[in-house]
């Protein structure tokens, strides 16, 4: 065996999609084969079954499957007729899609700061963002909290801000489907919740996919119309301007198989996270999950002050242990988003988190020997 092969054998995947694929093996092959046999590639029976199962899983009355997490967010803003002159509050420390959809709708995102412990939107900064919007002559219409890295945001506090200012709440649960807040799964908390089935998300498909959850029957019907060009009761009757934003039947068939093992996978992620935290809390700031909440650990992200993050990444890299930085730049510092307003008081937490966060490998198939190898490497690098 040459040296490269030896290194590869020891290389740890950051997210191991292949391990799950091996576990599901024939179940997925057969699910796909059933679709290949019936040939209803668009809006086949698996899509309706998946919607029913997803809704039951999270406790929402309606699930509307669609083409991606980004489209899930976008469809809701379209259904709510959010557009020019409107402001939508969103956190600055998130993936760009959260704010991108607001701009695509023609509205203005107002960036709010996040909480240093949970990395989720700080409700007080959200409130200041509402005032900023009004000062700019915009109409605050909605707030998009993000449940970052799998952890629920402070939904009660966000609901209070929303109620005080007449805002609609669109929960961006792209990284956190399956997480629980005060005894309820995400999907049943906000007026609308969007999630993503991108392969690396906790519940991923084998391509792009997403869904919206809501208890609002009128909204669900509008979303179903919007995902098919705004179609009315009749197929060629266009009631509104929409998109092509459906979920493929093959992806739905795959997700139905994955959903069966999802609770076990969430438990495995939680076991790994607990072992990481117990072993690393002496050397780094480990993630804290809020009271009454559970995370699905889309990422396991620690904080390191004083510029030690890059040295840790380098020390792990030579041992074939990958790390990732989510997010090295908050949105208001990105070229495409710089021109949009930020909440009064600025976004200091988002800015320093971008300097301090680093994520370790995390997935449901991270076995204990591999966890121990990662833990030992992190402890050695940080003690040295
Ligand atoms: C992944 C992600 C999205 C977008 O989901 P896609 O399926 O990739 O379009 C939106 N918001 C957040 C926070 C995400 O992490």
PDB file of C-alpha atoms in Angstrom, residues 47-260:
ATOM      1  CA  UNK A  47     -44.843  12.604  -3.258  1.00  0.00           C
ATOM      2  CA  UNK A  48     -48.258  12.550  -1.576  1.00  0.00           C
ATOM      3  CA  UNK A  49     -47.191   9.741   0.774  1.00  0.00           C
ATOM      4  CA  UNK A  50     -44.066  11.636   1.741  1.00  0.00           C
ATOM      5  CA  UNK A  51     -46.043  14.809   2.432  1.00  0.00           C
ATOM      6  CA  UNK A  52     -48.395  12.887   4.715  1.00  0.00           C
ATOM      7  CA  UNK A  53     -45.486  11.235   6.578  1.00  0.00           C
ATOM      8  CA  UNK A  54     -43.510  14.440   6.961  1.00  0.00           C
ATOM      9  CA  UNK A  55     -46.541  16.297   8.312  1.00  0.00           C
ATOM     10  CA  UNK A  56     -47.239  13.499  10.798  1.00  0.00           C
ATOM     11  CA  UNK A  57     -43.570  13.388  11.816  1.00  0.00           C
ATOM     12  CA  UNK A  58     -43.379  17.053  12.789  1.00  0.00           C
ATOM     13  CA  UNK A  59     -46.977  17.624  13.828  1.00  0.00           C
ATOM     14  CA  UNK A  60     -47.866  20.169  11.148  1.00  0.00           C
ATOM     15  CA  UNK A  61     -51.265  19.926   9.441  1.00  0.00           C
ATOM     16  CA  UNK A  62     -49.822  20.357   5.962  1.00  0.00           C
ATOM     17  CA  UNK A  63     -46.522  19.538   4.256  1.00  0.00           C
ATOM     18  CA  UNK A  64     -45.864  20.806   0.747  1.00  0.00           C
ATOM     19  CA  UNK A  65     -42.845  19.171  -0.893  1.00  0.00           C
ATOM     20  CA  UNK A  66     -40.813  21.252  -3.323  1.00  0.00           C
ATOM     21  CA  UNK A  67     -37.592  21.457  -5.284  1.00  0.00           C
ATOM     22  CA  UNK A  68     -35.182  22.835  -2.649  1.00  0.00           C
ATOM     23  CA  UNK A  69     -34.927  24.588   0.683  1.00  0.00           C
ATOM     24  CA  UNK A  70     -34.391  27.864  -1.128  1.00  0.00           C
ATOM     25  CA  UNK A  71     -37.562  27.368  -3.164  1.00  0.00           C
ATOM     26  CA  UNK A  72     -39.437  26.420   0.021  1.00  0.00           C
ATOM     27  CA  UNK A  73     -38.549  29.827   1.497  1.00  0.00           C
ATOM     28  CA  UNK A  74     -39.232  31.590  -1.784  1.00  0.00           C
ATOM     29  CA  UNK A  75     -42.658  29.990  -2.302  1.00  0.00           C
ATOM     30  CA  UNK A  76     -43.800  31.187   1.134  1.00  0.00           C
ATOM     31  CA  UNK A  77     -42.732  34.782   0.465  1.00  0.00           C
ATOM     32  CA  UNK A  78     -44.563  34.619  -2.876  1.00  0.00           C
ATOM     33  CA  UNK A  79     -47.683  33.192  -1.217  1.00  0.00           C
ATOM     34  CA  UNK A  80     -47.626  36.001   1.349  1.00  0.00           C
ATOM     35  CA  UNK A  81     -47.227  38.564  -1.466  1.00  0.00           C
ATOM     36  CA  UNK A  82     -44.113  40.043   0.128  1.00  0.00           C
ATOM     37  CA  UNK A  83     -42.461  42.406  -2.326  1.00  0.00           C
ATOM     38  CA  UNK A  84     -41.147  45.914  -3.017  1.00  0.00           C
ATOM     39  CA  UNK A  85     -41.453  48.295  -0.063  1.00  0.00           C
ATOM     40  CA  UNK A  86     -41.567  45.416   2.417  1.00  0.00           C
ATOM     41  CA  UNK A  87     -38.849  44.572   4.924  1.00  0.00           C
ATOM     42  CA  UNK A  88     -38.036  41.076   6.171  1.00  0.00           C
ATOM     43  CA  UNK A  89     -35.876  40.623   9.271  1.00  0.00           C
ATOM     44  CA  UNK A  90     -33.248  37.856   9.103  1.00  0.00           C
ATOM     45  CA  UNK A  91     -30.064  36.947  10.956  1.00  0.00           C
ATOM     46  CA  UNK A  92     -26.700  37.905   9.437  1.00  0.00           C
ATOM     47  CA  UNK A  93     -24.990  34.704  10.625  1.00  0.00           C
ATOM     48  CA  UNK A  94     -26.571  32.141   8.292  1.00  0.00           C
ATOM     49  CA  UNK A  95     -26.356  30.609   4.825  1.00  0.00           C
ATOM     50  CA  UNK A  96     -27.042  33.187   2.101  1.00  0.00           C
ATOM     51  CA  UNK A  97     -30.305  31.581   0.904  1.00  0.00           C
ATOM     52  CA  UNK A  98     -32.134  32.968   3.962  1.00  0.00           C
ATOM     53  CA  UNK A  99     -31.695  36.536   2.695  1.00  0.00           C
ATOM     54  CA  UNK A 100     -31.418  35.749  -1.007  1.00  0.00           C
ATOM     55  CA  UNK A 101     -35.102  34.834  -1.277  1.00  0.00           C
ATOM     56  CA  UNK A 102     -36.101  38.149   0.300  1.00  0.00           C
ATOM     57  CA  UNK A 103     -34.191  40.047  -2.386  1.00  0.00           C
ATOM     58  CA  UNK A 104     -35.560  37.800  -5.145  1.00  0.00           C
ATOM     59  CA  UNK A 105     -39.043  38.714  -3.886  1.00  0.00           C
ATOM     60  CA  UNK A 106     -38.177  42.397  -4.374  1.00  0.00           C
ATOM     61  CA  UNK A 107     -38.267  43.103  -0.639  1.00  0.00           C
ATOM     62  CA  UNK A 108     -35.442  44.359   1.606  1.00  0.00           C
ATOM     63  CA  UNK A 109     -33.703  42.117   4.139  1.00  0.00           C
ATOM     64  CA  UNK A 110     -32.776  43.856   7.408  1.00  0.00           C
ATOM     65  CA  UNK A 111     -29.973  41.967   9.111  1.00  0.00           C
ATOM     66  CA  UNK A 112     -30.243  41.265  12.837  1.00  0.00           C
ATOM     67  CA  UNK A 113     -27.546  39.985  15.171  1.00  0.00           C
ATOM     68  CA  UNK A 114     -27.434  36.521  16.734  1.00  0.00           C
ATOM     69  CA  UNK A 115     -27.022  35.068  20.211  1.00  0.00           C
ATOM     70  CA  UNK A 116     -23.426  34.120  21.103  1.00  0.00           C
ATOM     71  CA  UNK A 117     -24.455  30.820  22.745  1.00  0.00           C
ATOM     72  CA  UNK A 118     -26.974  29.413  20.267  1.00  0.00           C
ATOM     73  CA  UNK A 119     -25.845  31.298  17.100  1.00  0.00           C
ATOM     74  CA  UNK A 120     -29.549  31.972  16.439  1.00  0.00           C
ATOM     75  CA  UNK A 121     -31.267  35.337  15.912  1.00  0.00           C
ATOM     76  CA  UNK A 122     -31.205  37.595  18.962  1.00  0.00           C
ATOM     77  CA  UNK A 123     -34.854  38.658  19.460  1.00  0.00           C
ATOM     78  CA  UNK A 124     -33.774  42.044  20.883  1.00  0.00           C
ATOM     79  CA  UNK A 125     -31.754  42.756  17.742  1.00  0.00           C
ATOM     80  CA  UNK A 126     -34.749  41.572  15.692  1.00  0.00           C
ATOM     81  CA  UNK A 127     -36.823  44.212  17.465  1.00  0.00           C
ATOM     82  CA  UNK A 128     -34.218  46.872  16.641  1.00  0.00           C
ATOM     83  CA  UNK A 129     -34.304  45.713  13.026  1.00  0.00           C
ATOM     84  CA  UNK A 130     -38.042  46.454  12.935  1.00  0.00           C
ATOM     85  CA  UNK A 131     -37.328  50.026  14.071  1.00  0.00           C
ATOM     86  CA  UNK A 132     -34.562  50.313  11.446  1.00  0.00           C
ATOM     87  CA  UNK A 133     -36.985  49.186   8.729  1.00  0.00           C
ATOM     88  CA  UNK A 134     -39.579  51.770   9.738  1.00  0.00           C
ATOM     89  CA  UNK A 135     -36.971  54.535   9.858  1.00  0.00           C
ATOM     90  CA  UNK A 136     -36.094  53.650   6.254  1.00  0.00           C
ATOM     91  CA  UNK A 137     -39.745  53.954   5.234  1.00  0.00           C
ATOM     92  CA  UNK A 138     -40.165  50.203   4.719  1.00  0.00           C
ATOM     93  CA  UNK A 139     -43.056  48.093   5.946  1.00  0.00           C
ATOM     94  CA  UNK A 140     -41.853  45.270   8.224  1.00  0.00           C
ATOM     95  CA  UNK A 141     -43.813  42.223   7.085  1.00  0.00           C
ATOM     96  CA  UNK A 142     -42.004  39.099   8.236  1.00  0.00           C
ATOM     97  CA  UNK A 143     -39.134  37.661  10.254  1.00  0.00           C
ATOM     98  CA  UNK A 144     -37.107  34.607   9.205  1.00  0.00           C
ATOM     99  CA  UNK A 145     -35.468  32.989  12.213  1.00  0.00           C
ATOM    100  CA  UNK A 146     -32.945  30.282  11.292  1.00  0.00           C
ATOM    101  CA  UNK A 147     -32.471  27.179  13.455  1.00  0.00           C
ATOM    102  CA  UNK A 148     -28.763  27.129  12.781  1.00  0.00           C
ATOM    103  CA  UNK A 149     -26.665  23.948  12.833  1.00  0.00           C
ATOM    104  CA  UNK A 150     -29.703  21.903  13.925  1.00  0.00           C
ATOM    105  CA  UNK A 151     -30.592  23.901  17.044  1.00  0.00           C
ATOM    106  CA  UNK A 152     -33.993  25.580  17.454  1.00  0.00           C
ATOM    107  CA  UNK A 153     -34.064  29.364  17.730  1.00  0.00           C
ATOM    108  CA  UNK A 154     -35.826  31.027  20.673  1.00  0.00           C
ATOM    109  CA  UNK A 155     -39.260  30.663  19.086  1.00  0.00           C
ATOM    110  CA  UNK A 156     -41.322  32.006  22.009  1.00  0.00           C
ATOM    111  CA  UNK A 157     -39.327  35.238  22.103  1.00  0.00           C
ATOM    112  CA  UNK A 158     -39.490  35.536  18.318  1.00  0.00           C
ATOM    113  CA  UNK A 159     -43.262  34.976  18.368  1.00  0.00           C
ATOM    114  CA  UNK A 160     -43.561  37.791  20.930  1.00  0.00           C
ATOM    115  CA  UNK A 161     -41.605  40.223  18.705  1.00  0.00           C
ATOM    116  CA  UNK A 162     -43.685  39.128  15.705  1.00  0.00           C
ATOM    117  CA  UNK A 163     -46.972  39.605  17.578  1.00  0.00           C
ATOM    118  CA  UNK A 164     -45.934  43.047  18.818  1.00  0.00           C
ATOM    119  CA  UNK A 165     -45.168  44.240  15.284  1.00  0.00           C
ATOM    120  CA  UNK A 166     -47.625  42.243  13.178  1.00  0.00           C
ATOM    121  CA  UNK A 167     -44.905  40.172  11.493  1.00  0.00           C
ATOM    122  CA  UNK A 168     -45.378  36.801   9.827  1.00  0.00           C
ATOM    123  CA  UNK A 169     -42.862  34.186  10.997  1.00  0.00           C
ATOM    124  CA  UNK A 170     -41.161  32.021   8.367  1.00  0.00           C
ATOM    125  CA  UNK A 171     -38.911  29.541  10.148  1.00  0.00           C
ATOM    126  CA  UNK A 172     -35.814  28.563   8.138  1.00  0.00           C
ATOM    127  CA  UNK A 173     -35.374  25.007   9.428  1.00  0.00           C
ATOM    128  CA  UNK A 174     -33.218  23.940   6.457  1.00  0.00           C
ATOM    129  CA  UNK A 175     -30.592  22.557   8.860  1.00  0.00           C
ATOM    130  CA  UNK A 176     -32.875  21.416  11.619  1.00  0.00           C
ATOM    131  CA  UNK A 177     -35.837  19.306  10.529  1.00  0.00           C
ATOM    132  CA  UNK A 178     -36.488  16.864  13.383  1.00  0.00           C
ATOM    133  CA  UNK A 179     -35.337  19.213  16.172  1.00  0.00           C
ATOM    134  CA  UNK A 180     -37.616  19.873  19.136  1.00  0.00           C
ATOM    135  CA  UNK A 181     -38.473  23.146  20.870  1.00  0.00           C
ATOM    136  CA  UNK A 182     -40.398  22.904  24.166  1.00  0.00           C
ATOM    137  CA  UNK A 183     -41.849  19.517  23.326  1.00  0.00           C
ATOM    138  CA  UNK A 184     -42.807  20.353  19.726  1.00  0.00           C
ATOM    139  CA  UNK A 185     -40.961  19.528  16.552  1.00  0.00           C
ATOM    140  CA  UNK A 186     -39.976  22.358  14.221  1.00  0.00           C
ATOM    141  CA  UNK A 187     -42.612  22.633  11.522  1.00  0.00           C
ATOM    142  CA  UNK A 188     -45.441  23.119  13.976  1.00  0.00           C
ATOM    143  CA  UNK A 189     -44.181  26.370  15.548  1.00  0.00           C
ATOM    144  CA  UNK A 190     -44.256  29.168  12.984  1.00  0.00           C
ATOM    145  CA  UNK A 191     -46.893  30.313  10.464  1.00  0.00           C
ATOM    146  CA  UNK A 192     -44.690  28.555   7.902  1.00  0.00           C
ATOM    147  CA  UNK A 193     -41.525  26.460   8.213  1.00  0.00           C
ATOM    148  CA  UNK A 194     -39.163  25.687   5.348  1.00  0.00           C
ATOM    149  CA  UNK A 195     -36.717  22.807   5.243  1.00  0.00           C
ATOM    150  CA  UNK A 196     -34.149  21.422   2.803  1.00  0.00           C
ATOM    151  CA  UNK A 197     -33.375  17.867   1.712  1.00  0.00           C
ATOM    152  CA  UNK A 198     -29.987  18.749   0.218  1.00  0.00           C
ATOM    153  CA  UNK A 199     -27.851  15.583   0.689  1.00  0.00           C
ATOM    154  CA  UNK A 200     -25.704  16.979   3.516  1.00  0.00           C
ATOM    155  CA  UNK A 201     -28.663  18.160   5.633  1.00  0.00           C
ATOM    156  CA  UNK A 202     -29.789  15.915   8.514  1.00  0.00           C
ATOM    157  CA  UNK A 203     -32.625  14.510   6.357  1.00  0.00           C
ATOM    158  CA  UNK A 204     -31.154  14.620   2.860  1.00  0.00           C
ATOM    159  CA  UNK A 205     -32.238  13.120  -0.454  1.00  0.00           C
ATOM    160  CA  UNK A 206     -30.022  12.182  -3.425  1.00  0.00           C
ATOM    161  CA  UNK A 207     -30.341  15.504  -5.186  1.00  0.00           C
ATOM    162  CA  UNK A 208     -32.181  18.720  -4.391  1.00  0.00           C
ATOM    163  CA  UNK A 209     -35.411  18.861  -2.458  1.00  0.00           C
ATOM    164  CA  UNK A 210     -37.303  20.790   0.204  1.00  0.00           C
ATOM    165  CA  UNK A 211     -40.645  21.229   1.931  1.00  0.00           C
ATOM    166  CA  UNK A 212     -42.873  23.786   3.615  1.00  0.00           C
ATOM    167  CA  UNK A 213     -44.891  23.005   6.747  1.00  0.00           C
ATOM    168  CA  UNK A 214     -47.928  24.950   7.882  1.00  0.00           C
ATOM    169  CA  UNK A 215     -51.217  24.599   9.722  1.00  0.00           C
ATOM    170  CA  UNK A 216     -52.778  27.163   7.371  1.00  0.00           C
ATOM    171  CA  UNK A 217     -54.914  25.412   4.785  1.00  0.00           C
ATOM    172  CA  UNK A 218     -55.199  28.445   2.516  1.00  0.00           C
ATOM    173  CA  UNK A 219     -51.417  28.895   2.512  1.00  0.00           C
ATOM    174  CA  UNK A 220     -50.871  25.184   1.762  1.00  0.00           C
ATOM    175  CA  UNK A 221     -53.232  25.348  -1.233  1.00  0.00           C
ATOM    176  CA  UNK A 222     -51.506  28.483  -2.526  1.00  0.00           C
ATOM    177  CA  UNK A 223     -48.069  26.845  -2.194  1.00  0.00           C
ATOM    178  CA  UNK A 224     -49.273  23.798  -4.137  1.00  0.00           C
ATOM    179  CA  UNK A 225     -50.450  26.104  -6.909  1.00  0.00           C
ATOM    180  CA  UNK A 226     -47.266  28.211  -6.887  1.00  0.00           C
ATOM    181  CA  UNK A 227     -44.969  25.186  -7.216  1.00  0.00           C
ATOM    182  CA  UNK A 228     -46.696  24.355 -10.538  1.00  0.00           C
ATOM    183  CA  UNK A 229     -46.728  27.711 -12.348  1.00  0.00           C
ATOM    184  CA  UNK A 230     -49.586  29.058 -10.270  1.00  0.00           C
ATOM    185  CA  UNK A 231     -51.976  26.538 -11.715  1.00  0.00           C
ATOM    186  CA  UNK A 232     -55.657  26.602 -10.760  1.00  0.00           C
ATOM    187  CA  UNK A 233     -58.082  23.726 -10.425  1.00  0.00           C
ATOM    188  CA  UNK A 234     -57.620  22.910 -14.086  1.00  0.00           C
ATOM    189  CA  UNK A 235     -54.100  22.041 -15.222  1.00  0.00           C
ATOM    190  CA  UNK A 236     -53.940  24.761 -17.884  1.00  0.00           C
ATOM    191  CA  UNK A 237     -55.689  27.393 -15.831  1.00  0.00           C
ATOM    192  CA  UNK A 238     -53.056  29.873 -14.547  1.00  0.00           C
ATOM    193  CA  UNK A 239     -54.375  31.659 -11.467  1.00  0.00           C
ATOM    194  CA  UNK A 240     -51.150  33.366 -10.438  1.00  0.00           C
ATOM    195  CA  UNK A 241     -47.493  33.667 -11.405  1.00  0.00           C
ATOM    196  CA  UNK A 242     -45.568  30.695 -10.048  1.00  0.00           C
ATOM    197  CA  UNK A 243     -42.489  28.546 -10.521  1.00  0.00           C
ATOM    198  CA  UNK A 244     -41.478  25.033 -11.513  1.00  0.00           C
ATOM    199  CA  UNK A 245     -40.665  23.999  -7.972  1.00  0.00           C
ATOM    200  CA  UNK A 246     -41.905  20.447  -7.443  1.00  0.00           C
ATOM    201  CA  UNK A 247     -40.108  17.587  -5.714  1.00  0.00           C
ATOM    202  CA  UNK A 248     -39.296  14.693  -8.098  1.00  0.00           C
ATOM    203  CA  UNK A 249     -41.065  11.407  -7.376  1.00  0.00           C
ATOM    204  CA  UNK A 250     -37.727   9.555  -7.233  1.00  0.00           C
ATOM    205  CA  UNK A 251     -36.475  11.890  -4.493  1.00  0.00           C
ATOM    206  CA  UNK A 252     -39.735  11.405  -2.581  1.00  0.00           C
ATOM    207  CA  UNK A 253     -39.325   7.616  -2.823  1.00  0.00           C
ATOM    208  CA  UNK A 254     -35.783   7.897  -1.444  1.00  0.00           C
ATOM    209  CA  UNK A 255     -36.890  10.203   1.377  1.00  0.00           C
ATOM    210  CA  UNK A 256     -39.643   7.786   2.428  1.00  0.00           C
ATOM    211  CA  UNK A 257     -36.947   5.155   3.059  1.00  0.00           C
ATOM    212  CA  UNK A 258     -34.673   7.619   4.829  1.00  0.00           C
ATOM    213  CA  UNK A 259     -37.446   8.890   7.083  1.00  0.00           C
ATOM    214  CA  UNK A 260     -37.818   5.369   8.528  1.00  0.00           C
TER     215      UNK A 260
END
